[in-house]
Coordinates of N, CA and C in Angstrom, one line a residue:
M1 N 63.0 -45.0 -12.7 CA 62.3 -45.9 -11.8 C 61.5 -46.9 -12.6
P2 N 61.6 -48.1 -12.3 CA 60.8 -49.1 -13.0 C 59.3 -49.0 -12.7
A3 N 58.5 -49.3 -13.7 CA 57.1 -49.1 -13.7 C 56.4 -50.0 -12.6
E4 N 57.0 -51.2 -12.4 CA 56.4 -52.1 -11.4 C 56.5 -51.5 -9.9
N5 N 57.4 -50.6 -9.6 CA 57.5 -50.0 -8.3 C 56.6 -48.8 -8.1
F6 N 56.0 -48.3 -9.1 CA 55.3 -47.1 -9.0 C 53.9 -47.3 -8.3
T7 N 53.6 -46.5 -7.3 CA 52.3 -46.6 -6.7 C 51.7 -45.2 -6.6
N8 N 50.5 -45.1 -6.6 CA 49.8 -43.8 -6.6 C 48.5 -44.0 -5.7
E9 N 48.7 -44.1 -4.5 CA 47.6 -44.4 -3.5 C 46.7 -43.2 -3.3
P10 N 45.4 -43.4 -3.2 CA 44.6 -42.2 -2.9 C 44.8 -41.7 -1.5
I11 N 44.6 -40.4 -1.4 CA 44.7 -39.7 -0.1 C 43.4 -39.6 0.5
D12 N 43.3 -39.9 1.8 CA 42.1 -39.6 2.6 C 41.9 -38.1 2.8
I13 N 41.1 -37.5 2.1 CA 40.9 -36.0 2.2 C 40.5 -35.6 3.6
G14 N 39.7 -36.4 4.2 CA 39.2 -36.1 5.6 C 40.4 -36.1 6.6
A15 N 41.5 -36.8 6.3 CA 42.6 -36.8 7.3 C 43.6 -35.7 7.1
L16 N 43.4 -34.9 6.1 CA 44.3 -33.8 5.8 C 44.1 -32.7 6.9
P17 N 45.1 -32.0 7.3 CA 44.9 -30.9 8.3 C 44.1 -29.8 7.7
K18 N 43.2 -29.2 8.5 CA 42.3 -28.2 8.0 C 42.8 -26.8 8.5
F19 N 43.2 -26.0 7.4 CA 43.7 -24.7 7.7 C 42.6 -23.8 8.4
E20 N 41.3 -24.1 8.1 CA 40.2 -23.3 8.6 C 40.2 -23.4 10.2
E21 N 40.8 -24.4 10.8 CA 40.8 -24.6 12.2 C 41.9 -23.8 12.9
V22 N 42.8 -23.3 12.1 CA 43.9 -22.5 12.7 C 43.4 -21.2 13.2
I23 N 43.8 -20.9 14.5 CA 43.4 -19.6 15.0 C 44.4 -18.5 14.5
L24 N 43.8 -17.5 13.8 CA 44.6 -16.5 13.1 C 44.8 -15.3 14.0
R25 N 46.0 -14.7 14.0 CA 46.3 -13.5 14.7 C 45.7 -12.3 13.9
K26 N 45.2 -11.4 14.5 CA 44.6 -10.2 13.9 C 45.6 -9.1 13.8
P27 N 45.5 -8.1 12.9 CA 46.4 -7.0 12.9 C 46.2 -6.2 14.2
H28 N 47.2 -5.4 14.6 CA 47.1 -4.6 15.8 C 46.0 -3.6 15.6
P29 N 45.2 -3.3 16.7 CA 44.1 -2.3 16.5 C 44.5 -1.0 16.0
D30 N 45.8 -0.6 16.3 CA 46.2 0.7 15.8 C 46.3 0.8 14.3
Y31 N 46.4 -0.4 13.7 CA 46.4 -0.4 12.2 C 45.2 0.2 11.6
W32 N 44.0 0.1 12.3 CA 42.8 0.7 11.8 C 43.0 2.2 11.7
K33 N 43.8 2.8 12.7 CA 44.0 4.3 12.6 C 44.8 4.6 11.4
I34 N 45.8 3.8 11.0 CA 46.6 4.0 9.8 C 45.7 4.0 8.6
I35 N 44.8 3.0 8.5 CA 43.9 2.9 7.4 C 43.0 4.2 7.3
C36 N 42.6 4.6 8.4 CA 41.7 5.9 8.5 C 42.5 7.1 8.0
I37 N 43.8 7.2 8.4 CA 44.6 8.3 8.0 C 44.8 8.3 6.5
N38 N 45.0 7.1 5.9 CA 45.2 7.0 4.5 C 43.9 7.3 3.7
L39 N 42.7 6.9 4.3 CA 41.5 7.3 3.7 C 41.2 8.8 3.7
V40 N 41.6 9.4 4.9 CA 41.4 10.9 5.0 C 42.3 11.6 3.9
L41 N 43.5 11.1 3.8 CA 44.4 11.6 2.8 C 43.9 11.5 1.4
F42 N 43.0 10.6 1.1 CA 42.4 10.4 -0.2 C 41.2 11.3 -0.3
F43 N 40.3 11.2 0.7 CA 39.0 11.9 0.6 C 39.0 13.4 0.8
V44 N 39.9 13.9 1.6 CA 40.0 15.4 1.9 C 40.3 16.1 0.6
P45 N 41.4 15.7 -0.1 CA 41.7 16.4 -1.4 C 40.5 16.2 -2.4
L46 N 39.8 15.1 -2.4 CA 38.7 14.9 -3.2 C 37.6 15.9 -2.9
A47 N 37.4 16.1 -1.6 CA 36.3 17.1 -1.1 C 36.7 18.5 -1.6
I48 N 38.0 18.8 -1.4 CA 38.5 20.2 -1.8 C 38.3 20.4 -3.3
L49 N 38.6 19.3 -4.1 CA 38.4 19.4 -5.6 C 36.9 19.6 -5.9
A50 N 36.1 18.9 -5.2 CA 34.6 19.0 -5.5 C 34.1 20.4 -5.1
A51 N 34.6 20.9 -4.0 CA 34.3 22.3 -3.5 C 34.7 23.3 -4.5
L52 N 35.9 23.2 -5.0 CA 36.4 24.1 -6.0 C 35.6 24.1 -7.3
L53 N 35.3 22.9 -7.7 CA 34.4 22.7 -8.9 C 33.1 23.4 -8.7
L54 N 32.5 23.2 -7.5 CA 31.2 23.8 -7.3 C 31.3 25.3 -7.1
F55 N 32.4 25.8 -6.6 CA 32.5 27.2 -6.4 C 32.8 28.0 -7.7
F56 N 33.7 27.4 -8.5 CA 34.2 28.2 -9.7 C 33.5 27.8 -11.0
I57 N 32.8 26.7 -11.1 CA 32.1 26.3 -12.4 C 30.6 26.3 -12.1
D58 N 30.0 27.3 -12.8 CA 28.5 27.5 -12.6 C 27.7 26.2 -13.0
D59 N 28.2 25.5 -14.0 CA 27.4 24.4 -14.5 C 27.3 23.3 -13.4
F60 N 28.3 23.2 -12.5 CA 28.3 22.2 -11.5 C 27.3 22.5 -10.3
R61 N 27.1 23.8 -10.1 CA 26.3 24.3 -9.0 C 24.9 23.6 -8.9
A62 N 24.3 23.4 -10.1 CA 23.0 22.8 -10.2 C 23.0 21.4 -9.6
Y63 N 24.2 20.8 -9.6 CA 24.3 19.4 -9.1 C 24.8 19.3 -7.7
T64 N 24.9 20.4 -7.0 CA 25.4 20.4 -5.6 C 24.9 19.3 -4.7
P65 N 23.6 19.2 -4.6 CA 23.1 18.1 -3.7 C 23.5 16.7 -4.1
L66 N 23.5 16.5 -5.4 CA 23.9 15.2 -6.0 C 25.4 14.9 -5.7
I67 N 26.2 15.9 -5.9 CA 27.6 15.7 -5.7 C 28.0 15.5 -4.3
I68 N 27.3 16.3 -3.4 CA 27.6 16.1 -1.9 C 27.0 14.8 -1.5
S69 N 25.9 14.4 -1.9 CA 25.3 13.1 -1.5 C 26.2 11.9 -2.0
A70 N 26.6 12.0 -3.3 CA 27.5 10.9 -3.8 C 28.8 10.9 -3.0
Y71 N 29.4 12.0 -2.7 CA 30.6 12.1 -1.9 C 30.4 11.4 -0.5
V72 N 29.4 11.8 0.1 CA 29.1 11.2 1.5 C 28.9 9.7 1.4
I73 N 28.1 9.3 0.4 CA 27.8 7.8 0.3 C 29.1 7.0 0.0
I74 N 29.9 7.5 -1.0 CA 31.1 6.9 -1.4 C 32.1 6.8 -0.2
T75 N 32.2 7.9 0.5 CA 33.1 7.9 1.7 C 32.6 6.9 2.8
F76 N 31.3 6.9 3.0 CA 30.8 6.0 4.0 C 31.0 4.6 3.6
I77 N 30.7 4.2 2.4 CA 30.9 2.8 1.9 C 32.3 2.4 1.9
S78 N 33.2 3.4 1.6 CA 34.7 3.1 1.6 C 35.1 2.7 3.0
Y79 N 34.8 3.6 4.0 CA 35.1 3.3 5.4 C 34.6 2.0 5.9
L80 N 33.3 1.7 5.5 CA 32.7 0.5 5.9 C 33.4 -0.7 5.4
L81 N 33.7 -0.7 4.1 CA 34.4 -1.8 3.4 C 35.8 -2.0 4.0
Y82 N 36.5 -0.9 4.2 CA 37.8 -1.1 4.8 C 37.8 -1.6 6.2
Y83 N 36.8 -1.2 7.0 CA 36.6 -1.7 8.3 C 36.3 -3.2 8.4
I84 N 35.4 -3.6 7.5 CA 35.1 -5.0 7.4 C 36.3 -5.8 7.0
G85 N 37.0 -5.3 6.0 CA 38.2 -6.0 5.6 C 39.3 -6.0 6.7
F86 N 39.4 -5.0 7.5 CA 40.3 -4.9 8.6 C 40.0 -6.0 9.6
K87 N 38.7 -6.2 9.9 CA 38.2 -7.1 10.9 C 38.4 -8.6 10.4
K88 N 38.4 -8.8 9.1 CA 38.5 -10.2 8.6 C 39.9 -10.6 8.3
R89 N 40.9 -9.7 8.4 CA 42.3 -10.1 8.2 C 42.8 -11.0 9.3
G90 N 43.7 -11.9 9.0 CA 44.4 -12.7 10.0 C 45.6 -13.4 9.4
Y91 N 46.5 -13.8 10.2 CA 47.7 -14.5 9.8 C 48.1 -15.5 10.8
A92 N 48.8 -16.5 10.4 CA 49.4 -17.5 11.3 C 50.7 -18.0 10.7
V93 N 51.6 -18.3 11.6 CA 52.9 -18.9 11.2 C 52.9 -20.3 11.8
R94 N 53.0 -21.3 10.9 CA 53.1 -22.7 11.4 C 54.4 -23.3 11.1
A95 N 54.6 -24.5 11.5 CA 55.9 -25.1 11.4 C 56.4 -25.2 9.9
K96 N 55.4 -25.4 9.0 CA 55.8 -25.6 7.6 C 55.2 -24.6 6.6
D97 N 54.4 -23.6 7.1 CA 53.8 -22.6 6.2 C 53.4 -21.4 7.0
V98 N 53.0 -20.4 6.1 CA 52.4 -19.1 6.7 C 51.1 -19.0 6.0
I99 N 50.1 -18.6 6.8 CA 48.7 -18.5 6.3 C 48.3 -17.0 6.4
Y100 N 47.7 -16.5 5.4 CA 47.1 -15.1 5.5 C 45.7 -15.1 4.9
K101 N 44.8 -14.5 5.6 CA 43.4 -14.5 5.2 C 43.0 -13.0 5.1
S102 N 42.3 -12.7 4.0 CA 41.7 -11.4 3.9 C 40.5 -11.4 3.0
G103 N 39.9 -10.3 2.8 CA 38.8 -10.2 1.8 C 37.5 -9.6 2.5
V104 N 36.7 -9.0 1.6 CA 35.5 -8.4 2.1 C 34.3 -9.1 1.4
I105 N 34.3 -9.0 0.1 CA 33.2 -9.7 -0.7 C 33.5 -11.2 -0.8
S106 N 34.7 -11.5 -1.1 CA 35.1 -12.9 -1.2 C 36.4 -13.1 -0.3
D107 N 36.3 -14.2 0.5 CA 37.5 -14.5 1.3 C 38.6 -15.0 0.5
S108 N 39.8 -14.6 0.8 CA 41.0 -15.1 0.2 C 42.0 -15.6 1.2
T109 N 42.3 -16.9 1.1 CA 43.3 -17.5 2.0 C 44.5 -17.9 1.2
T110 N 45.7 -17.4 1.6 CA 46.9 -17.8 1.0 C 47.7 -18.5 1.9
I111 N 48.2 -19.7 1.5 CA 49.1 -20.5 2.4 C 50.4 -20.7 1.6
V112 N 51.5 -20.2 2.2 CA 52.8 -20.2 1.6 C 53.6 -21.2 2.3
P113 N 54.0 -22.4 1.7 CA 54.9 -23.3 2.3 C 56.3 -22.6 2.5
L114 N 56.9 -22.9 3.6 CA 58.2 -22.3 3.9 C 59.3 -22.6 2.8
N115 N 59.2 -23.8 2.2 CA 60.2 -24.1 1.2 C 60.0 -23.3 -0.1
R116 N 58.9 -22.5 -0.2 CA 58.7 -21.7 -1.4 C 59.2 -20.3 -1.2
I117 N 59.5 -19.9 0.1 CA 59.9 -18.5 0.4 C 61.3 -18.3 -0.1
Q118 N 61.4 -17.2 -0.8 CA 62.8 -16.8 -1.3 C 63.4 -15.7 -0.5
H119 N 62.7 -14.7 -0.1 CA 63.2 -13.7 0.9 C 62.0 -13.0 1.6
I120 N 62.4 -12.3 2.6 CA 61.5 -11.7 3.5 C 61.9 -10.2 3.7
E121 N 60.9 -9.3 3.7 CA 61.2 -7.9 4.0 C 60.3 -7.4 5.1
L122 N 60.9 -6.5 5.9 CA 60.1 -5.9 6.9 C 60.1 -4.4 6.6
N123 N 58.9 -3.8 6.3 CA 58.8 -2.4 5.9 C 58.0 -1.7 7.0
E124 N 58.4 -0.4 7.2 CA 57.8 0.5 8.1 C 57.5 1.8 7.3
A125 N 56.2 2.0 7.0 CA 55.8 3.2 6.3 C 55.8 4.4 7.4
V126 N 55.6 5.6 6.9 CA 55.6 6.8 7.8 C 54.6 6.6 8.9
F127 N 53.4 6.4 8.6 CA 52.3 6.3 9.6 C 52.5 5.1 10.5
S128 N 52.9 4.0 9.9 CA 53.1 2.8 10.6 C 54.2 3.0 11.7
R129 N 55.3 3.7 11.3 CA 56.3 4.0 12.3 C 55.8 4.7 13.5
M130 N 54.8 5.6 13.3 CA 54.3 6.4 14.4 C 53.6 5.5 15.4
Y131 N 53.1 4.4 14.9 CA 52.3 3.4 15.8 C 53.2 2.2 16.1
H132 N 54.4 2.1 15.7 CA 55.3 1.0 15.9 C 54.8 -0.3 15.3
L133 N 54.3 -0.1 14.1 CA 53.8 -1.3 13.3 C 54.6 -1.4 12.0
G134 N 54.5 -2.6 11.5 CA 55.3 -2.9 10.2 C 54.5 -3.8 9.3
T135 N 55.0 -3.9 8.1 CA 54.4 -4.8 7.1 C 55.5 -5.9 6.8
L136 N 55.1 -7.1 7.0 CA 56.0 -8.2 6.7 C 55.7 -8.7 5.2
Q137 N 56.7 -8.6 4.4 CA 56.5 -9.1 3.0 C 57.2 -10.3 2.8
I138 N 56.5 -11.3 2.3 CA 57.1 -12.7 2.1 C 57.1 -12.9 0.6
F139 N 58.2 -13.1 -0.1 CA 58.3 -13.3 -1.5 C 58.6 -14.8 -1.8
T140 N 57.8 -15.3 -2.7 CA 57.9 -16.7 -3.0 C 58.5 -17.0 -4.4
A141 N 58.9 -18.3 -4.5 CA 59.4 -18.7 -5.8 C 58.3 -18.8 -6.9
G142 N 57.1 -18.8 -6.5 CA 56.0 -19.0 -7.4 C 55.5 -17.8 -8.1
G143 N 56.2 -16.7 -8.1 CA 55.8 -15.5 -8.8 C 55.0 -14.6 -7.9
H144 N 54.5 -13.5 -8.5 CA 53.8 -12.5 -7.7 C 52.5 -13.0 -7.0
T145 N 51.8 -14.0 -7.6 CA 50.6 -14.4 -7.0 C 50.8 -15.1 -5.6
G146 N 51.9 -15.6 -5.3 CA 52.1 -16.3 -4.1 C 52.7 -15.4 -3.0
H147 N 53.0 -14.1 -3.3 CA 53.6 -13.2 -2.4 C 52.6 -12.8 -1.3
L148 N 53.1 -12.6 -0.1 CA 52.2 -12.2 1.0 C 52.7 -10.8 1.5
S149 N 51.8 -10.0 1.8 CA 52.1 -8.7 2.5 C 51.1 -8.6 3.7
I150 N 51.7 -8.8 4.9 CA 50.9 -8.8 6.1 C 51.2 -7.5 6.8
S151 N 50.2 -6.6 6.8 CA 50.3 -5.3 7.5 C 49.7 -5.3 8.8
G152 N 50.2 -4.3 9.6 CA 49.6 -4.1 10.9 C 50.1 -5.0 12.0
I153 N 51.4 -5.4 11.8 CA 52.0 -6.3 12.9 C 52.9 -5.4 13.7
P154 N 52.8 -5.5 15.1 CA 53.7 -4.8 15.9 C 55.1 -5.1 15.5
I155 N 56.0 -4.0 15.4 CA 57.3 -4.2 14.8 C 58.1 -5.2 15.5
A156 N 58.0 -5.3 16.9 CA 58.8 -6.3 17.6 C 58.4 -7.7 17.2
E157 N 57.1 -7.9 17.0 CA 56.6 -9.2 16.6 C 57.0 -9.5 15.2
A158 N 56.9 -8.5 14.3 CA 57.3 -8.7 12.9 C 58.7 -9.1 12.8
K159 N 59.6 -8.5 13.6 CA 61.0 -8.9 13.6 C 61.2 -10.3 14.1
S160 N 60.5 -10.7 15.1 CA 60.5 -12.1 15.6 C 60.1 -13.1 14.5
I161 N 59.0 -12.8 13.9 CA 58.5 -13.7 12.8 C 59.5 -13.7 11.7
R162 N 60.0 -12.6 11.3 CA 61.1 -12.6 10.2 C 62.3 -13.4 10.6
D163 N 62.8 -13.2 11.8 CA 63.9 -14.0 12.3 C 63.6 -15.5 12.4
L164 N 62.4 -15.8 12.9 CA 62.0 -17.2 13.0 C 62.0 -17.9 11.6
L165 N 61.3 -17.2 10.6 CA 61.2 -17.7 9.3 C 62.6 -17.8 8.6
L166 N 63.5 -16.9 8.8 CA 64.8 -17.0 8.3 C 65.6 -18.2 8.8
K167 N 65.4 -18.4 10.1 CA 66.1 -19.6 10.7 C 65.5 -20.9 10.1
K168 N 64.2 -20.9 10.0 CA 63.5 -22.1 9.4 C 64.0 -22.3 7.9
L169 N 64.1 -21.2 7.2 CA 64.6 -21.3 5.8 C 66.0 -21.8 5.8
D170 N 66.8 -21.3 6.7 CA 68.2 -21.8 6.8 C 68.3 -23.3 7.0
L171 N 67.4 -23.8 7.9 CA 67.4 -25.2 8.2 C 66.9 -26.0 7.0
I172 N 66.0 -25.5 6.2 CA 65.5 -26.2 5.0 C 66.6 -26.2 4.0
E173 N 67.4 -25.1 3.8 CA 68.4 -25.1 2.8 C 69.7 -25.8 3.3
N174 N 69.9 -25.8 4.6 CA 71.1 -26.5 5.2 C 70.7 -27.4 6.3
P175 N 70.1 -28.6 5.9 CA 69.6 -29.5 6.9 C 70.6 -30.0 7.9
S176 N 71.9 -30.0 7.6 CA 72.9 -30.4 8.5 C 73.3 -29.4 9.6
T177 N 72.8 -28.2 9.4 CA 73.0 -27.1 10.4 C 72.3 -27.5 11.7
E178 N 73.0 -27.5 12.8 CA 72.3 -27.8 14.1 C 71.6 -26.5 14.6
P179 N 70.4 -26.7 15.1 CA 69.7 -25.5 15.6 C 70.4 -25.1 16.9
E180 N 70.4 -23.8 17.1 CA 71.1 -23.2 18.3 C 70.2 -23.6 19.6
A181 N 70.9 -23.9 20.7 CA 70.2 -24.2 21.9 C 69.8 -23.0 22.6

């Protein structure tokens, strides 16, 4: 391209669409139950281990109040942080991208343009299957940092989103393909 045809006009930042204004869909409320089940599966064996240490090792008995207090505080803080994180999650599918927001201490918003998506997976873990929920995984061309994993989506909705994204991806790759009526 000749240098005399090159232009590089400034962009009016105020005119750009604001992702913050997009209304995000929240995970299904039953997803909180799955988070709680996973936390119980972590903290119950930890409690059993602590009880065994206190019962069989005399040196630990002197620290019983400290160990129990630490266990209760760590359990409470963990549940609180996971609950706040659950409440702050959200996702949206737009015409040209997918948005996912999460975070407790610092908010993280990931926006994946459709033309960067390489493939999509729909996963149903054991407990998710019990509640008819799934995790939509979106893999990008940009490496691991651009991947999205959106959990707590009702399985029917997750399948619809997956199918919609696959159709949009097909249109991006094959623009001559006519959309079905």
